[in-house]
């Protein structure tokens, strides 16, 4: 029995593959022209891509806005509540002629300034993500808290209380406006 020669078998297979390839290539027709996309399909694709991009952008903006509102509204009550508490301590000390009146006045003023700084920092961090009407309410609180801190620092036992009361009303109005504008928790 004779064994097949691997070199001869390989040569026969290679020759067969070349002949088959040339036969298939010779039977193929070449189409003349330039390949262009289907105009209707292209227009539909562009419209779909633009709408998908707009939806993704809108979704990112909505998520950023929700996060900015949650961050700012979430920290507002506790941040400003400390200022209210310290201010009330000062008022009680003032009204009762307490010996620690001056230290409570200074603590109230600095706490109000700190609250204004934290609220302002939150608004600035949110940048354009915070709705403009809500940002304006936070900004009004910041201005009102700083004014109240300034009026608090001016207080002595003989100072007129009118400017302090006006500044206190402004802070209360600003706090209430923010609380009403923020989502209920």
mmCIF file of C-alpha atoms in Angstrom:
data_model
loop_
_atom_site.group_PDB
_atom_site.id
_atom_site.type_symbol
_atom_site.label_atom_id
_atom_site.label_comp_id
_atom_site.label_asym_id
_atom_site.label_seq_id
_atom_site.Cartn_x
_atom_site.Cartn_y
_atom_site.Cartn_z
ATOM 1 C CA UNK A 1 0.000 0.000 0.000
ATOM 2 C CA UNK A 2 1.262 3.377 -0.969
ATOM 3 C CA UNK A 3 0.965 6.332 1.433
ATOM 4 C CA UNK A 4 -0.001 9.735 0.106
ATOM 5 C CA UNK A 5 2.832 12.176 -0.234
ATOM 6 C CA UNK A 6 1.925 15.233 1.934
ATOM 7 C CA UNK A 7 3.722 17.632 -0.387
ATOM 8 C CA UNK A 8 1.892 16.342 -3.438
ATOM 9 C CA UNK A 9 -1.440 16.416 -1.666
ATOM 10 C CA UNK A 10 -0.829 20.021 -0.508
ATOM 11 C CA UNK A 11 0.086 21.075 -4.035
ATOM 12 C CA UNK A 12 -3.098 19.553 -5.455
ATOM 13 C CA UNK A 13 -5.242 21.343 -2.819
ATOM 14 C CA UNK A 14 -3.543 24.690 -3.432
ATOM 15 C CA UNK A 15 -4.036 24.379 -7.188
ATOM 16 C CA UNK A 16 -7.700 23.537 -6.713
ATOM 17 C CA UNK A 17 -8.196 26.584 -4.424
ATOM 18 C CA UNK A 18 -6.578 28.946 -6.948
ATOM 19 C CA UNK A 19 -8.682 27.605 -9.821
ATOM 20 C CA UNK A 20 -11.898 27.857 -7.774
ATOM 21 C CA UNK A 21 -11.073 31.452 -6.732
ATOM 22 C CA UNK A 22 -10.336 32.538 -10.295
ATOM 23 C CA UNK A 23 -13.556 30.948 -11.500
ATOM 24 C CA UNK A 24 -15.653 32.748 -8.875
ATOM 25 C CA UNK A 25 -13.869 36.060 -9.519
ATOM 26 C CA UNK A 26 -14.351 35.738 -13.240
ATOM 27 C CA UNK A 27 -18.087 35.192 -12.823
ATOM 28 C CA UNK A 28 -18.591 38.287 -10.678
ATOM 29 C CA UNK A 29 -19.876 41.527 -12.216
ATOM 30 C CA UNK A 30 -18.497 44.869 -11.278
ATOM 31 C CA UNK A 31 -21.013 47.637 -10.655
ATOM 32 C CA UNK A 32 -19.991 51.036 -11.900
ATOM 33 C CA UNK A 33 -20.744 54.200 -9.889
ATOM 34 C CA UNK A 34 -20.232 55.735 -6.465
ATOM 35 C CA UNK A 35 -21.673 54.299 -3.290
ATOM 36 C CA UNK A 36 -24.081 56.747 -1.635
ATOM 37 C CA UNK A 37 -26.351 56.276 1.362
ATOM 38 C CA UNK A 38 -30.079 56.183 0.929
ATOM 39 C CA UNK A 39 -31.144 59.845 1.393
ATOM 40 C CA UNK A 40 -34.347 58.990 3.296
ATOM 41 C CA UNK A 41 -32.522 56.599 5.633
ATOM 42 C CA UNK A 42 -29.772 59.150 6.212
ATOM 43 C CA UNK A 43 -32.260 61.906 7.086
ATOM 44 C CA UNK A 44 -34.113 59.579 9.465
ATOM 45 C CA UNK A 45 -30.843 58.556 11.122
ATOM 46 C CA UNK A 46 -29.745 62.177 11.606
ATOM 47 C CA UNK A 47 -33.123 63.110 13.105
ATOM 48 C CA UNK A 48 -33.043 60.144 15.458
ATOM 49 C CA UNK A 49 -29.459 60.859 16.507
ATOM 50 C CA UNK A 50 -30.230 64.530 17.173
ATOM 51 C CA UNK A 51 -33.319 63.680 19.215
ATOM 52 C CA UNK A 52 -31.419 61.034 21.173
ATOM 53 C CA UNK A 53 -28.634 63.508 21.915
ATOM 54 C CA UNK A 54 -31.143 66.158 22.996
ATOM 55 C CA UNK A 55 -32.908 63.654 25.249
ATOM 56 C CA UNK A 56 -29.611 62.628 26.856
ATOM 57 C CA UNK A 57 -28.651 66.272 27.413
ATOM 58 C CA UNK A 58 -32.071 67.044 28.836
ATOM 59 C CA UNK A 59 -31.863 64.030 31.122
ATOM 60 C CA UNK A 60 -28.426 65.086 32.415
ATOM 61 C CA UNK A 61 -29.693 68.626 33.050
ATOM 62 C CA UNK A 62 -32.752 67.337 34.892
ATOM 63 C CA UNK A 63 -30.608 65.054 37.049
ATOM 64 C CA UNK A 64 -28.190 67.896 37.825
ATOM 65 C CA UNK A 65 -31.092 70.198 38.703
ATOM 66 C CA UNK A 66 -32.655 67.600 41.001
ATOM 67 C CA UNK A 67 -29.307 67.062 42.714
ATOM 68 C CA UNK A 68 -28.733 70.823 43.149
ATOM 69 C CA UNK A 69 -32.215 71.315 44.601
ATOM 70 C CA UNK A 70 -31.803 68.361 46.970
ATOM 71 C CA UNK A 71 -28.351 69.483 48.097
ATOM 72 C CA UNK A 72 -29.322 73.097 48.753
ATOM 73 C CA UNK A 73 -32.812 72.535 50.133
ATOM 74 C CA UNK A 74 -31.644 69.600 52.228
ATOM 75 C CA UNK A 75 -28.973 71.519 54.111
ATOM 76 C CA UNK A 76 -30.871 74.810 54.387
ATOM 77 C CA UNK A 77 -33.021 74.121 57.488
ATOM 78 C CA UNK A 78 -30.162 72.853 59.642
ATOM 79 C CA UNK A 79 -27.688 75.468 58.400
ATOM 80 C CA UNK A 80 -29.993 78.397 59.019
ATOM 81 C CA UNK A 81 -31.642 76.888 62.087
ATOM 82 C CA UNK A 82 -28.431 77.257 64.080
ATOM 83 C CA UNK A 83 -28.359 80.964 63.218
ATOM 84 C CA UNK A 84 -31.967 81.365 64.361
ATOM 85 C CA UNK A 85 -31.228 79.580 67.621
ATOM 86 C CA UNK A 86 -28.153 81.678 68.399
ATOM 87 C CA UNK A 87 -29.990 84.866 67.425
ATOM 88 C CA UNK A 88 -32.868 83.971 69.768
ATOM 89 C CA UNK A 89 -30.344 83.312 72.577
ATOM 90 C CA UNK A 90 -28.943 86.799 71.965
ATOM 91 C CA UNK A 91 -32.419 88.392 72.015
ATOM 92 C CA UNK A 92 -33.248 86.639 75.297
ATOM 93 C CA UNK A 93 -29.957 87.840 76.800
ATOM 94 C CA UNK A 94 -30.618 91.377 75.532
ATOM 95 C CA UNK A 95 -34.166 91.448 76.877
ATOM 96 C CA UNK A 96 -33.115 90.142 80.299
ATOM 97 C CA UNK A 97 -29.966 92.294 80.592
ATOM 98 C CA UNK A 98 -27.940 89.102 80.997
ATOM 99 C CA UNK A 99 -24.251 89.413 81.839
ATOM 100 C CA UNK A 100 -23.292 87.262 78.814
ATOM 101 C CA UNK A 101 -25.187 89.587 76.478
ATOM 102 C CA UNK A 102 -22.077 90.675 74.512
ATOM 103 C CA UNK A 103 -20.771 87.156 73.942
ATOM 104 C CA UNK A 104 -24.213 85.955 72.797
ATOM 105 C CA UNK A 105 -24.452 88.959 70.455
ATOM 106 C CA UNK A 106 -21.085 88.114 68.906
ATOM 107 C CA UNK A 107 -21.930 84.406 68.652
ATOM 108 C CA UNK A 108 -25.263 85.183 66.984
ATOM 109 C CA UNK A 109 -23.633 87.531 64.462
ATOM 110 C CA UNK A 110 -20.868 85.093 63.556
ATOM 111 C CA UNK A 111 -23.333 82.176 63.296
ATOM 112 C CA UNK A 112 -25.556 84.196 60.959
ATOM 113 C CA UNK A 113 -22.522 85.037 58.809
ATOM 114 C CA UNK A 114 -21.484 81.358 58.747
ATOM 115 C CA UNK A 115 -24.987 80.305 57.682
ATOM 116 C CA UNK A 116 -24.965 82.926 54.917
ATOM 117 C CA UNK A 117 -21.555 81.686 53.765
ATOM 118 C CA UNK A 118 -22.674 78.037 53.644
ATOM 119 C CA UNK A 119 -25.877 78.853 51.754
ATOM 120 C CA UNK A 120 -23.971 81.041 49.304
ATOM 121 C CA UNK A 121 -21.367 78.327 48.808
ATOM 122 C CA UNK A 122 -24.104 75.791 48.014
ATOM 123 C CA UNK A 123 -25.703 78.110 45.478
ATOM 124 C CA UNK A 124 -22.337 78.807 43.849
ATOM 125 C CA UNK A 125 -21.495 75.091 43.723
ATOM 126 C CA UNK A 126 -24.809 74.360 42.025
ATOM 127 C CA UNK A 127 -23.967 76.937 39.361
ATOM 128 C CA UNK A 128 -26.603 76.897 36.611
ATOM 129 C CA UNK A 129 -28.172 73.649 37.824
ATOM 130 C CA UNK A 130 -30.289 75.420 40.433
ATOM 131 C CA UNK A 131 -33.493 76.966 39.023
ATOM 132 C CA UNK A 132 -33.044 80.738 38.839
ATOM 133 C CA UNK A 133 -36.101 81.549 40.967
ATOM 134 C CA UNK A 134 -34.892 79.258 43.762
ATOM 135 C CA UNK A 135 -31.334 80.577 43.467
ATOM 136 C CA UNK A 136 -32.726 84.112 43.853
ATOM 137 C CA UNK A 137 -34.515 83.097 47.065
ATOM 138 C CA UNK A 138 -31.331 81.592 48.483
ATOM 139 C CA UNK A 139 -29.410 84.724 47.489
ATOM 140 C CA UNK A 140 -31.988 86.917 49.231
ATOM 141 C CA UNK A 141 -31.540 84.840 52.380
ATOM 142 C CA UNK A 142 -27.767 85.332 52.184
ATOM 143 C CA UNK A 143 -28.151 89.116 51.907
ATOM 144 C CA UNK A 144 -30.735 89.200 54.716
ATOM 145 C CA UNK A 145 -28.613 87.044 57.049
ATOM 146 C CA UNK A 146 -25.570 89.234 56.472
ATOM 147 C CA UNK A 147 -27.617 92.363 57.158
ATOM 148 C CA UNK A 148 -28.983 90.842 60.373
ATOM 149 C CA UNK A 149 -25.461 89.869 61.447
ATOM 150 C CA UNK A 150 -24.335 93.443 60.827
ATOM 151 C CA UNK A 151 -27.260 94.929 62.770
ATOM 152 C CA UNK A 152 -26.689 92.412 65.581
ATOM 153 C CA UNK A 153 -23.063 93.515 65.937
ATOM 154 C CA UNK A 154 -24.229 97.140 66.295
ATOM 155 C CA UNK A 155 -26.545 96.353 69.206
ATOM 156 C CA UNK A 156 -25.929 97.793 72.625
ATOM 157 C CA UNK A 157 -28.375 98.293 75.448
ATOM 158 C CA UNK A 158 -28.974 101.840 74.290
ATOM 159 C CA UNK A 159 -29.075 101.244 70.520
ATOM 160 C CA UNK A 160 -32.424 101.580 68.722
ATOM 161 C CA UNK A 161 -33.955 98.186 67.943
ATOM 162 C CA UNK A 162 -35.838 99.259 64.808
ATOM 163 C CA UNK A 163 -33.080 98.346 62.316
ATOM 164 C CA UNK A 164 -32.495 95.041 64.122
ATOM 165 C CA UNK A 165 -36.202 94.188 63.996
ATOM 166 C CA UNK A 166 -36.406 95.113 60.305
ATOM 167 C CA UNK A 167 -33.397 92.918 59.516
ATOM 168 C CA UNK A 168 -34.872 90.083 61.573
ATOM 169 C CA UNK A 169 -38.174 90.278 59.644
ATOM 170 C CA UNK A 170 -36.242 90.221 56.368
ATOM 171 C CA UNK A 171 -34.394 87.043 57.405
ATOM 172 C CA UNK A 172 -37.620 85.378 58.493
ATOM 173 C CA UNK A 173 -39.311 86.301 55.212
ATOM 174 C CA UNK A 174 -36.334 85.024 53.224
ATOM 175 C CA UNK A 175 -36.192 81.735 55.174
ATOM 176 C CA UNK A 176 -39.928 81.207 54.690
ATOM 177 C CA UNK A 177 -39.651 81.940 50.953
ATOM 178 C CA UNK A 178 -36.911 79.335 50.572
ATOM 179 C CA UNK A 179 -38.771 76.752 52.645
ATOM 180 C CA UNK A 180 -41.930 77.282 50.574
ATOM 181 C CA UNK A 181 -39.996 77.019 47.286
ATOM 182 C CA UNK A 182 -38.116 73.851 48.288
ATOM 183 C CA UNK A 183 -39.769 70.459 47.807
ATOM 184 C CA UNK A 184 -41.503 69.134 50.918
ATOM 185 C CA UNK A 185 -39.611 66.385 52.697
#
